[in-house]
mmCIF file of C-alpha atoms in Angstrom:
data_model
loop_
_atom_site.group_PDB
_atom_site.id
_atom_site.type_symbol
_atom_site.label_atom_id
_atom_site.label_comp_id
_atom_site.label_asym_id
_atom_site.label_seq_id
_atom_site.Cartn_x
_atom_site.Cartn_y
_atom_site.Cartn_z
ATOM 1 C CA UNK A 1 0.000 0.000 0.000
ATOM 2 C CA UNK A 2 2.778 2.402 0.922
ATOM 3 C CA UNK A 3 4.532 1.595 -2.304
ATOM 4 C CA UNK A 4 1.402 2.368 -4.254
ATOM 5 C CA UNK A 5 0.894 5.670 -2.438
ATOM 6 C CA UNK A 6 4.523 6.609 -2.988
ATOM 7 C CA UNK A 7 4.309 5.652 -6.631
ATOM 8 C CA UNK A 8 1.114 7.592 -7.106
ATOM 9 C CA UNK A 9 2.689 10.639 -5.517
ATOM 10 C CA UNK A 10 5.792 10.384 -7.646
ATOM 11 C CA UNK A 11 3.858 9.904 -10.841
ATOM 12 C CA UNK A 12 1.584 12.782 -9.940
ATOM 13 C CA UNK A 13 4.688 14.929 -9.550
ATOM 14 C CA UNK A 14 5.809 14.372 -13.135
ATOM 15 C CA UNK A 15 3.625 17.118 -14.676
ATOM 16 C CA UNK A 16 5.191 19.592 -12.230
ATOM 17 C CA UNK A 17 8.561 18.818 -13.827
ATOM 18 C CA UNK A 18 7.051 19.566 -17.199
ATOM 19 C CA UNK A 19 6.006 22.939 -15.844
ATOM 20 C CA UNK A 20 9.624 23.620 -14.803
ATOM 21 C CA UNK A 21 10.704 22.859 -18.351
ATOM 22 C CA UNK A 22 8.823 25.874 -19.580
ATOM 23 C CA UNK A 23 11.062 28.014 -17.426
ATOM 24 C CA UNK A 24 14.164 26.920 -19.344
ATOM 25 C CA UNK A 25 16.145 24.867 -16.810
ATOM 26 C CA UNK A 26 16.947 22.466 -19.606
ATOM 27 C CA UNK A 27 20.194 20.791 -18.543
ATOM 28 C CA UNK A 28 19.277 19.935 -14.984
ATOM 29 C CA UNK A 29 15.762 19.246 -16.014
ATOM 30 C CA UNK A 30 16.731 16.644 -18.581
ATOM 31 C CA UNK A 31 18.760 14.800 -15.998
ATOM 32 C CA UNK A 32 16.003 15.073 -13.427
ATOM 33 C CA UNK A 33 13.395 13.925 -15.908
ATOM 34 C CA UNK A 34 15.561 10.996 -16.858
ATOM 35 C CA UNK A 35 15.984 9.912 -13.249
ATOM 36 C CA UNK A 36 12.334 10.368 -12.397
ATOM 37 C CA UNK A 37 11.384 8.712 -15.646
ATOM 38 C CA UNK A 38 13.451 5.651 -14.761
ATOM 39 C CA UNK A 39 12.074 5.482 -11.244
ATOM 40 C CA UNK A 40 8.567 6.017 -12.555
ATOM 41 C CA UNK A 41 9.036 3.315 -15.122
ATOM 42 C CA UNK A 42 10.342 0.932 -12.471
ATOM 43 C CA UNK A 43 7.431 1.713 -10.172
ATOM 44 C CA UNK A 44 4.939 1.291 -12.968
ATOM 45 C CA UNK A 45 6.484 -2.078 -13.622
ATOM 46 C CA UNK A 46 6.185 -3.014 -9.940
ATOM 47 C CA UNK A 47 2.598 -1.840 -9.818
ATOM 48 C CA UNK A 48 1.698 -3.742 -12.950
ATOM 49 C CA UNK A 49 3.084 -6.872 -11.333
ATOM 50 C CA UNK A 50 0.935 -6.374 -8.261
ATOM 51 C CA UNK A 51 -1.531 -8.802 -9.696
ATOM 52 C CA UNK A 52 -3.033 -11.991 -8.435
ATOM 53 C CA UNK A 53 -1.350 -15.257 -9.304
ATOM 54 C CA UNK A 54 -2.663 -16.902 -12.427
ATOM 55 C CA UNK A 55 -5.852 -18.710 -11.414
ATOM 56 C CA UNK A 56 -6.131 -22.455 -11.846
ATOM 57 C CA UNK A 57 -7.548 -23.795 -15.065
ATOM 58 C CA UNK A 58 -11.315 -24.080 -15.010
ATOM 59 C CA UNK A 59 -12.739 -27.440 -15.975
ATOM 60 C CA UNK A 60 -15.401 -26.829 -18.572
ATOM 61 C CA UNK A 61 -18.299 -29.249 -18.922
ATOM 62 C CA UNK A 62 -20.667 -28.625 -21.804
ATOM 63 C CA UNK A 63 -24.219 -29.962 -21.784
ATOM 64 C CA UNK A 64 -26.262 -29.771 -24.969
ATOM 65 C CA UNK A 65 -29.956 -30.103 -24.306
ATOM 66 C CA UNK A 66 -33.214 -30.394 -26.193
ATOM 67 C CA UNK A 67 -36.801 -30.914 -25.104
ATOM 68 C CA UNK A 68 -37.429 -33.575 -27.739
ATOM 69 C CA UNK A 69 -35.522 -35.376 -30.474
ATOM 70 C CA UNK A 70 -37.214 -33.292 -33.129
ATOM 71 C CA UNK A 71 -34.892 -31.154 -35.208
ATOM 72 C CA UNK A 72 -37.269 -28.202 -34.973
ATOM 73 C CA UNK A 73 -36.960 -28.321 -31.183
ATOM 74 C CA UNK A 74 -33.245 -27.781 -31.434
ATOM 75 C CA UNK A 75 -32.223 -31.414 -31.177
ATOM 76 C CA UNK A 76 -28.716 -31.859 -32.532
ATOM 77 C CA UNK A 77 -28.330 -35.270 -34.093
ATOM 78 C CA UNK A 78 -25.559 -37.217 -32.446
ATOM 79 C CA UNK A 79 -24.300 -40.723 -32.770
ATOM 80 C CA UNK A 80 -22.349 -40.986 -29.557
ATOM 81 C CA UNK A 81 -22.401 -40.027 -25.879
ATOM 82 C CA UNK A 82 -26.160 -39.613 -25.844
ATOM 83 C CA UNK A 83 -27.471 -39.475 -22.323
ATOM 84 C CA UNK A 84 -31.213 -39.307 -22.022
ATOM 85 C CA UNK A 85 -32.135 -37.833 -18.675
ATOM 86 C CA UNK A 86 -35.878 -38.170 -18.748
ATOM 87 C CA UNK A 87 -38.695 -39.485 -20.843
ATOM 88 C CA UNK A 88 -38.265 -38.425 -24.409
ATOM 89 C CA UNK A 89 -41.283 -37.038 -26.164
ATOM 90 C CA UNK A 90 -41.625 -36.454 -29.832
ATOM 91 C CA UNK B 1 -19.749 -26.744 -29.631
ATOM 92 C CA UNK B 2 -16.037 -27.100 -30.313
ATOM 93 C CA UNK B 3 -16.135 -23.764 -32.111
ATOM 94 C CA UNK B 4 -18.056 -22.140 -29.242
ATOM 95 C CA UNK B 5 -15.509 -23.401 -26.734
ATOM 96 C CA UNK B 6 -12.678 -22.101 -28.928
ATOM 97 C CA UNK B 7 -14.293 -18.665 -28.921
ATOM 98 C CA UNK B 8 -14.554 -18.715 -25.129
ATOM 99 C CA UNK B 9 -10.923 -19.757 -24.748
ATOM 100 C CA UNK B 10 -9.712 -17.169 -27.229
ATOM 101 C CA UNK B 11 -11.651 -14.218 -25.848
ATOM 102 C CA UNK B 12 -10.635 -15.040 -22.270
ATOM 103 C CA UNK B 13 -6.924 -15.214 -23.161
ATOM 104 C CA UNK B 14 -6.233 -11.580 -22.140
ATOM 105 C CA UNK B 15 -7.612 -12.364 -18.664
ATOM 106 C CA UNK B 16 -5.175 -15.288 -18.266
ATOM 107 C CA UNK B 17 -8.141 -17.472 -17.353
ATOM 108 C CA UNK B 18 -7.877 -20.851 -19.021
ATOM 109 C CA UNK B 19 -10.348 -23.644 -19.588
ATOM 110 C CA UNK B 20 -9.852 -27.353 -19.722
ATOM 111 C CA UNK B 21 -12.362 -28.871 -22.107
ATOM 112 C CA UNK B 22 -12.580 -32.524 -23.058
ATOM 113 C CA UNK B 23 -14.901 -32.827 -26.014
ATOM 114 C CA UNK B 24 -15.339 -36.542 -25.462
ATOM 115 C CA UNK B 25 -17.180 -35.665 -22.254
ATOM 116 C CA UNK B 26 -19.717 -33.481 -24.032
ATOM 117 C CA UNK B 27 -23.102 -34.408 -22.606
ATOM 118 C CA UNK B 28 -26.405 -34.542 -24.453
ATOM 119 C CA UNK B 29 -29.693 -34.474 -22.600
ATOM 120 C CA UNK B 30 -33.195 -34.858 -23.977
ATOM 121 C CA UNK B 31 -35.857 -33.787 -21.526
ATOM 122 C CA UNK B 32 -39.141 -31.958 -22.124
ATOM 123 C CA UNK B 33 -38.310 -29.589 -19.280
ATOM 124 C CA UNK B 34 -35.643 -28.009 -21.505
ATOM 125 C CA UNK B 35 -38.377 -26.259 -23.454
ATOM 126 C CA UNK B 36 -37.299 -22.950 -24.874
ATOM 127 C CA UNK B 37 -39.718 -20.496 -23.333
ATOM 128 C CA UNK B 38 -37.798 -20.258 -20.062
ATOM 129 C CA UNK B 39 -36.135 -16.895 -19.523
ATOM 130 C CA UNK B 40 -34.910 -17.139 -15.952
ATOM 131 C CA UNK B 41 -32.194 -19.440 -14.730
ATOM 132 C CA UNK B 42 -34.259 -20.240 -11.631
ATOM 133 C CA UNK B 43 -36.703 -22.097 -13.851
ATOM 134 C CA UNK B 44 -33.905 -24.513 -14.698
ATOM 135 C CA UNK B 45 -32.973 -25.299 -11.104
ATOM 136 C CA UNK B 46 -34.397 -28.858 -10.993
ATOM 137 C CA UNK B 47 -32.534 -29.711 -14.211
ATOM 138 C CA UNK B 48 -29.279 -28.158 -13.082
ATOM 139 C CA UNK B 49 -29.455 -29.974 -9.769
ATOM 140 C CA UNK B 50 -29.729 -33.289 -11.633
ATOM 141 C CA UNK B 51 -27.022 -32.666 -14.184
ATOM 142 C CA UNK B 52 -24.301 -30.601 -12.503
ATOM 143 C CA UNK B 53 -20.840 -32.122 -12.659
ATOM 144 C CA UNK B 54 -17.801 -31.361 -10.493
ATOM 145 C CA UNK B 55 -17.102 -28.660 -7.932
ATOM 146 C CA UNK B 56 -16.828 -24.858 -7.903
ATOM 147 C CA UNK B 57 -13.794 -25.069 -10.165
ATOM 148 C CA UNK B 58 -15.980 -26.748 -12.761
ATOM 149 C CA UNK B 59 -17.955 -24.539 -15.099
ATOM 150 C CA UNK B 60 -21.104 -26.277 -16.326
ATOM 151 C CA UNK B 61 -22.512 -24.718 -19.486
ATOM 152 C CA UNK B 62 -25.991 -25.823 -20.533
ATOM 153 C CA UNK B 63 -26.941 -24.965 -24.104
ATOM 154 C CA UNK B 64 -30.660 -24.986 -24.790
ATOM 155 C CA UNK B 65 -32.898 -24.050 -27.638
ATOM 156 C CA UNK B 66 -34.322 -20.730 -26.505
ATOM 157 C CA UNK B 67 -37.086 -19.120 -28.473
ATOM 158 C CA UNK B 68 -36.777 -15.624 -26.996
ATOM 159 C CA UNK B 69 -34.779 -13.174 -29.040
ATOM 160 C CA UNK B 70 -33.775 -10.958 -26.125
ATOM 161 C CA UNK B 71 -32.811 -13.668 -23.643
ATOM 162 C CA UNK B 72 -29.416 -15.100 -24.460
ATOM 163 C CA UNK B 73 -28.904 -16.940 -21.227
ATOM 164 C CA UNK B 74 -28.286 -16.656 -17.533
ATOM 165 C CA UNK B 75 -25.584 -17.526 -15.074
ATOM 166 C CA UNK B 76 -24.998 -17.902 -11.379
ATOM 167 C CA UNK B 77 -22.481 -15.518 -9.865
ATOM 168 C CA UNK B 78 -20.307 -16.592 -6.953
ATOM 169 C CA UNK B 79 -22.358 -15.031 -4.156
ATOM 170 C CA UNK B 80 -26.038 -14.503 -4.965
ATOM 171 C CA UNK B 81 -27.337 -17.897 -3.965
ATOM 172 C CA UNK B 82 -25.323 -17.792 -0.748
ATOM 173 C CA UNK B 83 -27.027 -14.515 0.140
ATOM 174 C CA UNK B 84 -30.403 -16.116 -0.420
ATOM 175 C CA UNK B 85 -29.709 -18.798 2.148
ATOM 176 C CA UNK B 86 -29.684 -21.717 -0.281
ATOM 177 C CA UNK B 87 -27.993 -24.651 1.419
ATOM 178 C CA UNK B 88 -24.413 -25.246 0.205
ATOM 179 C CA UNK B 89 -25.056 -28.608 -1.423
ATOM 180 C CA UNK B 90 -27.997 -27.336 -3.467
ATOM 181 C CA UNK B 91 -26.108 -24.166 -4.288
ATOM 182 C CA UNK B 92 -23.277 -26.145 -5.811
ATOM 183 C CA UNK B 93 -25.683 -28.248 -7.847
ATOM 184 C CA UNK B 94 -27.359 -25.131 -9.242
ATOM 185 C CA UNK B 95 -24.033 -23.577 -10.243
ATOM 186 C CA UNK B 96 -23.425 -22.931 -13.919
ATOM 187 C CA UNK B 97 -24.757 -21.046 -16.939
ATOM 188 C CA UNK B 98 -27.622 -21.681 -19.325
ATOM 189 C CA UNK B 99 -27.020 -20.320 -22.802
ATOM 190 C CA UNK B 100 -29.277 -20.164 -25.792
ATOM 191 C CA UNK B 101 -28.079 -22.124 -28.808
ATOM 192 C CA UNK B 102 -29.577 -19.205 -30.758
ATOM 193 C CA UNK B 103 -26.501 -17.177 -29.730
ATOM 194 C CA UNK B 104 -23.691 -19.416 -30.942
ATOM 195 C CA UNK B 105 -21.388 -18.321 -33.732
ATOM 196 C CA UNK B 106 -23.035 -17.799 -37.134
ATOM 197 C CA UNK B 107 -26.532 -18.231 -35.716
ATOM 198 C CA UNK B 108 -29.408 -16.386 -37.296
ATOM 199 C CA UNK B 109 -29.869 -14.162 -34.261
ATOM 200 C CA UNK B 110 -29.790 -10.526 -35.413
ATOM 201 C CA UNK B 111 -27.165 -9.380 -32.904
ATOM 202 C CA UNK B 112 -26.101 -12.299 -30.680
ATOM 203 C CA UNK B 113 -24.459 -14.341 -33.405
ATOM 204 C CA UNK B 114 -20.720 -14.516 -32.673
ATOM 205 C CA UNK B 115 -20.758 -16.715 -29.590
ATOM 206 C CA UNK B 116 -20.113 -13.810 -27.230
ATOM 207 C CA UNK B 117 -23.223 -14.369 -25.125
ATOM 208 C CA UNK B 118 -21.416 -17.306 -23.552
ATOM 209 C CA UNK B 119 -18.429 -15.038 -22.855
ATOM 210 C CA UNK B 120 -20.781 -12.530 -21.194
ATOM 211 C CA UNK B 121 -22.502 -15.170 -19.062
ATOM 212 C CA UNK B 122 -19.206 -16.709 -18.000
ATOM 213 C CA UNK B 123 -18.162 -13.202 -16.936
ATOM 214 C CA UNK B 124 -21.029 -13.324 -14.434
ATOM 215 C CA UNK B 125 -19.836 -16.741 -13.257
ATOM 216 C CA UNK B 126 -16.470 -15.167 -12.478
ATOM 217 C CA UNK B 127 -18.217 -12.364 -10.576
ATOM 218 C CA UNK B 128 -18.548 -9.522 -13.072
ATOM 219 C CA UNK B 129 -21.647 -7.351 -13.137
ATOM 220 C CA UNK B 130 -23.045 -5.325 -16.009
ATOM 221 C CA UNK B 131 -21.464 -1.858 -16.308
ATOM 222 C CA UNK B 132 -25.002 -0.504 -16.035
ATOM 223 C CA UNK B 133 -25.662 -2.404 -12.812
ATOM 224 C CA UNK B 134 -27.131 -0.580 -9.819
ATOM 225 C CA UNK B 135 -24.350 -1.732 -7.506
ATOM 226 C CA UNK B 136 -26.765 -3.420 -5.172
ATOM 227 C CA UNK B 137 -27.368 -0.247 -3.194
ATOM 228 C CA UNK B 138 -31.125 -0.290 -3.635
ATOM 229 C CA UNK B 139 -32.713 0.222 -0.234
ATOM 230 C CA UNK B 140 -35.854 -1.798 0.531
ATOM 231 C CA UNK B 141 -38.888 -0.337 -1.151
ATOM 232 C CA UNK B 142 -36.760 1.667 -3.558
ATOM 233 C CA UNK B 143 -36.572 0.889 -7.262
ATOM 234 C CA UNK B 144 -34.565 1.993 -10.264
ATOM 235 C CA UNK B 145 -31.708 3.896 -8.682
ATOM 236 C CA UNK B 146 -29.936 6.080 -11.186
ATOM 237 C CA UNK B 147 -26.881 4.123 -12.340
ATOM 238 C CA UNK B 148 -25.373 7.432 -13.462
ATOM 239 C CA UNK B 149 -25.285 8.820 -9.933
ATOM 240 C CA UNK B 150 -21.735 9.429 -8.722
ATOM 241 C CA UNK B 151 -22.555 7.644 -5.473
ATOM 242 C CA UNK B 152 -23.760 4.539 -7.307
ATOM 243 C CA UNK B 153 -20.962 1.967 -7.524
ATOM 244 C CA UNK B 154 -22.620 0.440 -10.625
ATOM 245 C CA UNK B 155 -20.432 -2.619 -11.348
ATOM 246 C CA UNK B 156 -17.703 -1.744 -8.792
ATOM 247 C CA UNK B 157 -15.196 -1.491 -11.649
ATOM 248 C CA UNK B 158 -13.541 1.909 -12.025
ATOM 249 C CA UNK B 159 -12.639 1.776 -15.690
ATOM 250 C CA UNK B 160 -16.058 0.848 -17.055
ATOM 251 C CA UNK B 161 -17.791 4.221 -17.417
ATOM 252 C CA UNK B 162 -21.210 4.633 -15.915
ATOM 253 C CA UNK B 163 -23.875 3.885 -18.466
ATOM 254 C CA UNK B 164 -27.431 2.828 -19.109
ATOM 255 C CA UNK B 165 -27.800 -0.394 -21.069
ATOM 256 C CA UNK B 166 -29.291 1.189 -24.177
ATOM 257 C CA UNK B 167 -31.410 -0.829 -26.579
ATOM 258 C CA UNK B 168 -30.310 -4.487 -26.816
ATOM 259 C CA UNK B 169 -27.939 -5.104 -29.694
ATOM 260 C CA UNK B 170 -27.061 -1.488 -30.375
ATOM 261 C CA UNK B 171 -23.541 -0.379 -31.301
ATOM 262 C CA UNK B 172 -23.680 3.371 -31.115
ATOM 263 C CA UNK B 173 -20.074 4.489 -30.638
ATOM 264 C CA UNK B 174 -21.191 7.991 -29.693
ATOM 265 C CA UNK B 175 -23.611 6.977 -26.979
ATOM 266 C CA UNK B 176 -23.009 8.803 -23.710
ATOM 267 C CA UNK B 177 -26.118 7.789 -21.841
ATOM 268 C CA UNK B 178 -24.995 9.260 -18.515
ATOM 269 C CA UNK B 179 -24.200 12.536 -20.247
ATOM 270 C CA UNK B 180 -20.753 12.694 -18.621
ATOM 271 C CA UNK B 181 -17.826 14.786 -19.803
ATOM 272 C CA UNK B 182 -14.119 14.687 -19.001
ATOM 273 C CA UNK B 183 -12.584 18.050 -18.175
ATOM 274 C CA UNK B 184 -15.922 19.561 -18.980
ATOM 275 C CA UNK B 185 -15.852 18.916 -22.708
ATOM 276 C CA UNK B 186 -14.820 15.417 -23.845
ATOM 277 C CA UNK B 187 -17.741 12.976 -23.788
ATOM 278 C CA UNK B 188 -17.301 9.848 -21.675
ATOM 279 C CA UNK B 189 -18.607 7.301 -24.136
ATOM 280 C CA UNK B 190 -20.471 4.214 -22.994
ATOM 281 C CA UNK B 191 -18.370 1.022 -22.876
ATOM 282 C CA UNK B 192 -20.196 -0.471 -25.837
ATOM 283 C CA UNK B 193 -17.192 -2.662 -26.687
ATOM 284 C CA UNK B 194 -17.367 -4.439 -23.348
ATOM 285 C CA UNK B 195 -18.396 -8.080 -23.188
ATOM 286 C CA UNK B 196 -20.560 -7.351 -20.145
ATOM 287 C CA UNK B 197 -22.804 -4.887 -22.001
ATOM 288 C CA UNK B 198 -25.989 -5.726 -23.930
ATOM 289 C CA UNK B 199 -24.550 -4.416 -27.171
ATOM 290 C CA UNK B 200 -24.250 -6.510 -30.328
ATOM 291 C CA UNK B 201 -21.653 -9.250 -30.624
ATOM 292 C CA UNK B 202 -20.065 -7.319 -33.494
ATOM 293 C CA UNK B 203 -19.570 -4.408 -31.123
ATOM 294 C CA UNK B 204 -17.950 -6.265 -28.241
ATOM 295 C CA UNK B 205 -14.229 -6.856 -28.102
ATOM 296 C CA UNK B 206 -12.833 -6.668 -24.589
ATOM 297 C CA UNK B 207 -12.793 -6.795 -20.832
ATOM 298 C CA UNK B 208 -11.200 -3.776 -19.198
ATOM 299 C CA UNK B 209 -8.100 -3.952 -17.001
ATOM 300 C CA UNK B 210 -10.333 -3.264 -14.032
ATOM 301 C CA UNK B 211 -12.528 -6.215 -14.833
ATOM 302 C CA UNK B 212 -9.499 -8.460 -15.227
#
């Protein structure tokens, strides 16, 4: 949390440096911008890695259903793995 | 079905969520109770309780021949049934999503025809709400809270702009239903490209970072 707050503060400070640039402090500014840019980049990288671990694979089970074996009722003709779960009407 | 599963796997890749699907275990059920006029997942409870396979790491998808154009399916999210006091064993058996076969890829449905309804419903299974959700802040006796209100957490995701759903299947890139503006001038457009909206399949292309 502290890291995030610090990072947010530092990143928020970057536009202020841009304001200084308008005043013509070019040499020092370039160096400062470079250093802050590197730190900012590093912090952004750290923040972006503050993610949850990759979740486990989800087992997917697909059920295809139909109210009857009539094509017009959405029955998909199959020749294998048919499991009738209740009385079939037609 | 293989194509539908491929679409799910592909569109969930950016989220790093992966699915293990064994086509040889595809299950077919013929039962008159799967008649297509049902438009609420609760109506399927007895069927789901009979057919559910696995545990909470198992996603059961039930495809059925729905005859309603505006109902693409329904899905259980991780907490609703627990809040309703359903006993844990029954809750597990009712877990899963029902999806209309009318919404699979290349179907004749006018706007749910790229298989993205399943992606949307699975989003609910993982806990996502609609961006136009009311955030569950409705006090008893109160209805239709304004989802555009600043105090309304809508879907609890910061980077999905507040929005109304708009007409089902629309894809209006300029819609700004909450009439919001950044810095006073730039419109905050509705997240019409989000899988959790009710926009057309052609329109939808992503989950936001906040959702992921």
